[in-house]
Structures are given as C-alpha cells and as structure tokens.
Amino acid sequence: PTASVNYQVTGINNFNCTTNGQQVVVVRTTPTLQIGTTKPLVCIGGASGLTVTSQGGACTYTWDANAGGVTSSVAVVNPLTSTIYSVIGTAANQCTAAGNYPVSVFIPSFAVNSPTSSCLGGTITLMASGANSYTWNGNQPFSQISVSPSTATFYLVSATSTSNQVNCISSNTVFVTIYSNPTITAVPSRTQICRGEFTDILCGGAVTYTLNTGLSGSIIPVNPNSNTIYTLTGTDQNGCTNTKTVQVRT
C-alpha cells in the first residue's frame, strides 16, 4: 500500500459458519532528500561544503566514508579527484532515504617548451602555454623568459588556469642543461713559409671546423702572401662553438 489501510477478512468453515477479522497496515512517510553544495567544481584538494535538507521529517543524516562519515546535515569535503558523495537520512519513524551528489575536480595542465639546453654563454627562451597566466621563479609574470645560466639550473613556473570561473594553480619545472664550449686547437704544419707556398692548419678539439677563408675540414690548407692571422671556428657534438686564432708568417 502507498497509504495506511485497514484490511478486512471473512472466514467460512465447513459448517458455513463465518467470522470476521481485520488488520491495519500503517504506511509511514519516507523522507525526501535535497542535496546542494557551495562549490560543485573545485581545484585539487579544494574545499566544498555539502548540505542536505529533507521533506518528510528526516532528522538524522549519515554521510559516506568519502565525506568522512560525518553525522550532520553539512559535510565539508576536499576531493583529489571527481567524487560522488552519498548520504542517508533517517526520519523519526525510522524510514530512510538516500541521496548522491557529485563534486568535480578541475585538474589544470599546461606545457613548457623544449629544447632545454644551451651552450655556455648562450641564451635560451623558456616558454609556457595552455593556461591563463604564468609566473616564472616567483617574480616574473610572463609566458616566456630568456635565461643565460652559467651552470645547469632548475626553473619553476606556476600557472593559473580557469574552468567555469574556478581558478586553479599548477606548477612545472624546467631543467636547463649547460654544455661547455669546446677548446679549439689550430696548429699550422709550418709556422713560416715562403710566399706562394702552402701550409696546413691542423684543427682539433671539436667535430667540425671552418676557417675565416671559408674553407672547412680538420686539415685546412692556406697560402698567404703576407703575415696573416687566421680565425678558426670549431663546433662540437652539442652544437657549441669556440674560436682560435693562428698566425702564419711569410
């Protein structure tokens, strides 16, 4: 039954004798729960207050373990991931009702660029993207910065992302590796020659070499007509360069 009912019954035996009986079935009202929250969307670990009210006389409430098992009409939760919270309301007549309410967690993400290596004395641009605003190293409010570290260095960038008017902060680190510049050697096979003669510049300390004459190689021929100072540029396997001067006399 959906409401209290007085049921009547009549019994007849073999001698056609009758008797009557009745039974009252009482239907108690089941409470109806309404659940709301101050913040249906929060950052990771952010607080959201869940409140339950009822129609039909619920007077005690028990929240599930995710909400800490509290036994009040209000539960404050700090979800790390999107979670559905449950509560059971019990009326004075011992009838119960259950309700659920989801709290979503906004997990922001953003990207930082690569490469993250540079040669000693070089400049590298660090760039963040995918969020609304950024702060590098706690005091540089830009999406990108240019750095010239002398040693390997960690850089911290914090970003603020927005979803449905909820602002959440996340962070990332960038490790910049610094490569030493090569030590270039440039040795002429003969330091003094006659005009019109050739001598070779023997190159070392790097992978590729280019002389200021435009010639390249690990052994570069020259034939100056007068005392000449040549500049050799060497590039190593990391793309780092250095120079060395060498003089040839005539």
C-alpha positions as a LaTeX table, in Angstrom:
\begin{tabular}{lrrr}
\hline
Residue & $x$ (\AA) & $y$ (\AA) & $z$ (\AA) \\
\hline
Pro1 & 0.00 & 0.00 & 0.00 \\
Thr2 & 1.01 & 3.64 & $-0.53$ \\
Ala3 & $-1.07$ & 4.77 & 2.45 \\
Ser4 & $-2.26$ & 3.24 & 5.71 \\
Val5 & $-5.04$ & 0.67 & 5.10 \\
Asn6 & $-7.44$ & $-1.33$ & 7.30 \\
Tyr7 & $-7.73$ & $-4.72$ & 5.67 \\
Gln8 & $-10.91$ & $-6.81$ & 6.38 \\
Val9 & $-11.09$ & $-10.59$ & 6.12 \\
Thr10 & $-14.02$ & $-13.05$ & 6.49 \\
Gly11 & $-13.52$ & $-16.76$ & 7.20 \\
Ile12 & $-16.08$ & $-19.55$ & 6.49 \\
Asn13 & $-15.74$ & $-23.11$ & 7.85 \\
Asn14 & $-17.21$ & $-26.43$ & 6.66 \\
Phe15 & $-20.45$ & $-25.78$ & 8.53 \\
Asn16 & $-20.92$ & $-22.48$ & 6.74 \\
Cys17 & $-20.11$ & $-20.57$ & 9.91 \\
Thr18 & $-18.39$ & $-17.22$ & 9.41 \\
Thr19 & $-16.14$ & $-14.94$ & 11.37 \\
Asn20 & $-14.58$ & $-11.58$ & 10.57 \\
Gly21 & $-11.13$ & $-10.12$ & 11.23 \\
Gln22 & $-9.16$ & $-7.03$ & 10.36 \\
Gln23 & $-5.56$ & $-5.80$ & 10.18 \\
Val24 & $-4.37$ & $-2.25$ & 9.94 \\
Val25 & $-1.20$ & $-1.72$ & 7.89 \\
Val26 & 0.38 & 1.63 & 8.69 \\
Val27 & 2.48 & 3.23 & 5.92 \\
Arg28 & 5.00 & 5.69 & 7.27 \\
Thr29 & 6.22 & 8.64 & 5.23 \\
Thr30 & 9.64 & 8.23 & 3.63 \\
Pro31 & 11.74 & 11.41 & 3.73 \\
Thr32 & 12.85 & 13.10 & 0.51 \\
Leu33 & 16.38 & 14.47 & 0.49 \\
Gln34 & 17.69 & 17.57 & $-1.28$ \\
Ile35 & 21.47 & 17.97 & $-1.52$ \\
Gly36 & 23.38 & 21.06 & $-2.57$ \\
Thr37 & 26.89 & 22.42 & $-2.47$ \\
Thr38 & 28.62 & 25.76 & $-2.34$ \\
Lys39 & 31.17 & 24.62 & $-4.93$ \\
Pro40 & 30.30 & 21.88 & $-7.43$ \\
Leu41 & 33.74 & 22.38 & $-9.05$ \\
Val42 & 36.95 & 22.77 & $-7.04$ \\
Cys43 & 40.71 & 22.64 & $-7.51$ \\
Ile44 & 42.61 & 19.54 & $-6.41$ \\
Gly45 & 42.14 & 19.30 & $-2.63$ \\
Gly46 & 39.86 & 22.34 & $-2.57$ \\
Ala47 & 37.02 & 22.55 & $-0.06$ \\
Ser48 & 33.36 & 22.11 & $-0.96$ \\
Gly49 & 30.52 & 22.23 & 1.55 \\
Leu50 & 27.73 & 19.70 & 1.04 \\
Thr51 & 24.37 & 20.43 & 2.69 \\
Val52 & 21.39 & 18.08 & 2.90 \\
Thr53 & 17.81 & 19.01 & 3.79 \\
Ser54 & 14.67 & 16.89 & 3.71 \\
Gln55 & 10.95 & 16.84 & 3.24 \\
Gly56 & 9.10 & 14.26 & 5.22 \\
Gly57 & 10.82 & 14.60 & 8.56 \\
Ala58 & 14.35 & 13.26 & 8.25 \\
Cys59 & 16.12 & 14.26 & 11.44 \\
Thr60 & 19.50 & 12.49 & 11.30 \\
Tyr61 & 22.00 & 12.12 & 8.47 \\
Thr62 & 25.00 & 9.90 & 7.84 \\
Trp63 & 27.49 & 10.66 & 5.05 \\
Asp64 & 29.63 & 8.02 & 3.38 \\
Ala65 & 33.30 & 7.37 & 4.07 \\
Asn66 & 34.38 & 9.69 & 1.23 \\
Ala67 & 32.76 & 12.53 & 3.17 \\
Gly68 & 34.36 & 11.38 & 6.42 \\
Gly69 & 31.31 & 9.55 & 7.76 \\
Val70 & 30.03 & 12.71 & 9.46 \\
Thr71 & 26.57 & 12.59 & 11.05 \\
Ser72 & 25.31 & 16.09 & 10.42 \\
Ser73 & 23.47 & 17.93 & 7.69 \\
Val74 & 26.71 & 19.56 & 6.49 \\
Ala75 & 29.86 & 17.81 & 5.26 \\
Val76 & 32.98 & 19.64 & 4.10 \\
Val77 & 34.96 & 17.61 & 1.57 \\
Asn78 & 38.35 & 18.08 & $-0.10$ \\
Pro79 & 38.39 & 15.72 & $-3.10$ \\
Leu80 & 41.55 & 14.94 & $-5.04$ \\
Thr81 & 39.57 & 13.59 & $-7.97$ \\
Ser82 & 35.97 & 13.99 & $-9.08$ \\
Thr83 & 33.84 & 12.14 & $-6.49$ \\
Ile84 & 30.19 & 11.24 & $-5.90$ \\
Tyr85 & 29.21 & 11.62 & $-2.23$ \\
Ser86 & 26.31 & 9.71 & $-0.62$ \\
Val87 & 24.17 & 10.48 & 2.42 \\
Ile88 & 21.42 & 8.55 & 4.20 \\
Gly89 & 18.64 & 10.42 & 6.02 \\
Thr90 & 16.66 & 8.73 & 8.79 \\
Ala91 & 13.28 & 10.03 & 9.96 \\
Ala92 & 11.86 & 9.74 & 13.45 \\
Asn93 & 9.67 & 6.89 & 12.19 \\
Gln94 & 12.92 & 5.06 & 11.21 \\
Cys95 & 12.22 & 5.32 & 7.49 \\
Thr96 & 15.30 & 6.15 & 5.46 \\
Ala97 & 16.20 & 7.74 & 2.15 \\
Ala98 & 19.49 & 8.00 & 0.28 \\
Gly99 & 20.89 & 10.69 & $-1.96$ \\
Asn100 & 24.02 & 11.32 & $-4.02$ \\
Tyr101 & 25.82 & 14.46 & $-5.13$ \\
Pro102 & 28.89 & 14.83 & $-7.39$ \\
Val103 & 31.76 & 17.25 & $-6.80$ \\
Ser104 & 34.02 & 17.68 & $-9.81$ \\
Val105 & 37.74 & 18.40 & $-9.58$ \\
Phe106 & 39.41 & 20.66 & $-12.14$ \\
Ile107 & 42.90 & 19.32 & $-12.86$ \\
Pro108 & 44.76 & 22.01 & $-14.82$ \\
Ser109 & 47.66 & 21.29 & $-17.12$ \\
Phe110 & 49.98 & 23.34 & $-19.27$ \\
Ala111 & 53.05 & 22.80 & $-21.41$ \\
Val112 & 56.62 & 24.09 & $-21.36$ \\
Asn113 & 58.81 & 24.17 & $-24.41$ \\
Ser114 & 61.95 & 22.37 & $-25.41$ \\
Pro115 & 64.87 & 22.25 & $-26.09$ \\
Thr116 & 66.10 & 22.94 & $-22.60$ \\
Ser117 & 69.85 & 23.01 & $-23.16$ \\
Ser118 & 72.25 & 25.73 & $-24.12$ \\
Cys119 & 75.93 & 26.33 & $-24.67$ \\
Leu120 & 77.86 & 28.29 & $-22.06$ \\
Gly121 & 77.25 & 31.97 & $-22.64$ \\
Gly122 & 74.21 & 31.30 & $-24.81$ \\
Thr123 & 70.63 & 32.41 & $-24.28$ \\
Ile124 & 67.64 & 30.10 & $-24.23$ \\
Thr125 & 63.96 & 31.09 & $-24.24$ \\
Leu126 & 61.68 & 29.21 & $-21.84$ \\
Met127 & 58.01 & 29.32 & $-22.85$ \\
Ala128 & 54.83 & 28.11 & $-21.14$ \\
Ser129 & 51.45 & 27.69 & $-22.85$ \\
Gly130 & 47.98 & 26.29 & $-22.20$ \\
Ala131 & 46.98 & 28.37 & $-19.15$ \\
Asn132 & 45.69 & 31.89 & $-18.47$ \\
Ser133 & 48.68 & 33.42 & $-16.68$ \\
Tyr134 & 52.16 & 32.43 & $-15.61$ \\
Thr135 & 54.89 & 33.34 & $-13.13$ \\
Trp136 & 58.49 & 32.20 & $-13.56$ \\
Asn137 & 60.67 & 31.78 & $-10.47$ \\
Gly138 & 58.10 & 33.52 & $-8.31$ \\
Asn139 & 58.57 & 37.03 & $-9.69$ \\
Gln140 & 58.46 & 37.10 & $-13.49$ \\
Pro141 & 54.81 & 37.32 & $-14.67$ \\
Phe142 & 55.36 & 36.35 & $-18.30$ \\
Ser143 & 54.57 & 33.39 & $-20.50$ \\
Gln144 & 58.21 & 33.28 & $-21.64$ \\
Ile145 & 61.57 & 34.35 & $-20.30$ \\
Ser146 & 65.09 & 34.39 & $-21.68$ \\
Val147 & 67.84 & 32.97 & $-19.48$ \\
Ser148 & 71.61 & 32.62 & $-19.74$ \\
Pro149 & 72.69 & 30.36 & $-16.87$ \\
Ser150 & 76.35 & 29.55 & $-16.36$ \\
Thr151 & 75.56 & 26.15 & $-14.82$ \\
Ala152 & 72.73 & 23.64 & $-15.06$ \\
Thr153 & 69.67 & 25.23 & $-13.44$ \\
Phe154 & 66.09 & 24.38 & $-12.49$ \\
Tyr155 & 63.42 & 26.96 & $-13.31$ \\
Leu156 & 59.96 & 26.90 & $-11.70$ \\
Val157 & 56.87 & 28.16 & $-13.48$ \\
Ser158 & 53.44 & 28.49 & $-11.87$ \\
Ala159 & 50.32 & 28.83 & $-13.99$ \\
Thr160 & 46.73 & 29.82 & $-13.30$ \\
Ser161 & 44.05 & 28.02 & $-15.33$ \\
Thr162 & 40.32 & 28.75 & $-15.34$ \\
Ser163 & 37.31 & 26.48 & $-15.79$ \\
Asn164 & 33.75 & 27.64 & $-15.15$ \\
Gln165 & 35.06 & 30.66 & $-13.20$ \\
Val166 & 37.20 & 28.43 & $-10.97$ \\
Asn167 & 40.87 & 29.46 & $-10.93$ \\
Cys168 & 43.39 & 26.74 & $-10.12$ \\
Ile169 & 47.16 & 26.98 & $-9.83$ \\
Ser170 & 49.58 & 24.31 & $-11.03$ \\
Ser171 & 53.34 & 24.28 & $-11.47$ \\
Asn172 & 56.05 & 22.74 & $-13.55$ \\
Thr173 & 59.83 & 22.73 & $-13.52$ \\
Val174 & 62.24 & 23.07 & $-16.40$ \\
Phe175 & 65.80 & 21.82 & $-16.16$ \\
Val176 & 68.26 & 23.66 & $-18.38$ \\
Thr177 & 71.47 & 21.81 & $-19.17$ \\
Ile178 & 74.58 & 23.87 & $-19.94$ \\
Tyr179 & 77.23 & 22.48 & $-22.27$ \\
Ser180 & 80.79 & 23.73 & $-22.10$ \\
Asn181 & 82.17 & 25.32 & $-25.23$ \\
Pro182 & 84.90 & 23.30 & $-26.94$ \\
Thr183 & 88.57 & 24.17 & $-26.55$ \\
Ile184 & 89.81 & 24.59 & $-30.11$ \\
Thr185 & 93.37 & 23.96 & $-31.26$ \\
Ala186 & 94.76 & 25.33 & $-34.54$ \\
Val187 & 98.35 & 24.42 & $-35.34$ \\
Pro188 & 100.00 & 25.22 & $-38.69$ \\
Ser189 & 102.12 & 22.41 & $-40.09$ \\
Arg190 & 104.69 & 25.16 & $-40.82$ \\
Thr191 & 104.58 & 28.44 & $-38.96$ \\
Gln192 & 106.66 & 30.28 & $-41.57$ \\
Ile193 & 106.57 & 29.77 & $-45.33$ \\
Cys194 & 107.67 & 31.46 & $-48.49$ \\
Arg195 & 105.19 & 33.49 & $-50.48$ \\
Gly196 & 103.02 & 31.29 & $-52.66$ \\
Glu197 & 103.71 & 28.18 & $-50.62$ \\
Phe198 & 101.01 & 26.24 & $-48.83$ \\
Thr199 & 100.82 & 25.14 & $-45.20$ \\
Asp200 & 98.07 & 23.21 & $-43.45$ \\
Ile201 & 96.12 & 24.31 & $-40.39$ \\
Leu202 & 95.69 & 21.21 & $-38.22$ \\
Cys203 & 92.39 & 21.52 & $-36.28$ \\
Gly204 & 91.39 & 19.82 & $-33.03$ \\
Gly205 & 89.03 & 19.95 & $-30.04$ \\
Ala206 & 85.72 & 19.88 & $-31.90$ \\
Val207 & 83.82 & 17.96 & $-34.58$ \\
Thr208 & 83.64 & 20.39 & $-37.49$ \\
Tyr209 & 85.86 & 23.35 & $-38.34$ \\
Thr210 & 85.59 & 26.41 & $-40.56$ \\
Leu211 & 88.37 & 28.87 & $-41.25$ \\
Asn212 & 87.62 & 32.53 & $-41.91$ \\
Thr213 & 88.73 & 31.89 & $-45.50$ \\
Gly214 & 85.54 & 29.87 & $-45.93$ \\
Leu215 & 87.31 & 26.51 & $-46.14$ \\
Ser216 & 86.24 & 23.69 & $-43.83$ \\
Gly217 & 87.73 & 20.44 & $-42.57$ \\
Ser218 & 90.07 & 19.14 & $-39.93$ \\
Ile219 & 93.08 & 19.95 & $-42.12$ \\
Ile220 & 92.75 & 23.26 & $-43.96$ \\
Pro221 & 95.36 & 24.48 & $-46.48$ \\
Val222 & 96.33 & 28.16 & $-46.65$ \\
Asn223 & 98.86 & 30.11 & $-48.83$ \\
Pro224 & 99.10 & 33.66 & $-47.51$ \\
Asn225 & 101.07 & 36.36 & $-49.39$ \\
Ser226 & 101.99 & 38.10 & $-46.14$ \\
Asn227 & 101.94 & 37.52 & $-42.41$ \\
Thr228 & 98.36 & 36.50 & $-41.73$ \\
Ile229 & 96.29 & 35.75 & $-38.66$ \\
Tyr230 & 93.53 & 33.22 & $-39.33$ \\
Thr231 & 90.44 & 32.62 & $-37.17$ \\
Leu232 & 89.24 & 29.04 & $-36.84$ \\
Thr233 & 85.70 & 28.27 & $-35.62$ \\
Gly234 & 85.04 & 24.81 & $-34.20$ \\
Thr235 & 81.65 & 23.22 & $-33.45$ \\
Asp236 & 81.27 & 20.22 & $-31.13$ \\
Gln237 & 78.63 & 17.46 & $-30.97$ \\
Asn238 & 76.33 & 19.66 & $-28.84$ \\
Gly239 & 76.36 & 22.48 & $-31.37$ \\
Cys240 & 78.57 & 24.63 & $-29.15$ \\
Thr241 & 81.26 & 26.72 & $-30.81$ \\
Asn242 & 84.52 & 28.43 & $-29.97$ \\
Thr243 & 87.27 & 30.13 & $-31.91$ \\
Lys244 & 91.05 & 30.02 & $-32.11$ \\
Thr245 & 93.45 & 32.32 & $-33.93$ \\
Val246 & 96.62 & 31.14 & $-35.59$ \\
Gln247 & 99.36 & 33.12 & $-37.37$ \\
Val248 & 101.29 & 32.08 & $-40.46$ \\
Arg249 & 104.35 & 34.15 & $-41.38$ \\
Thr250 & 105.77 & 34.59 & $-44.86$ \\
\hline
\end{tabular}
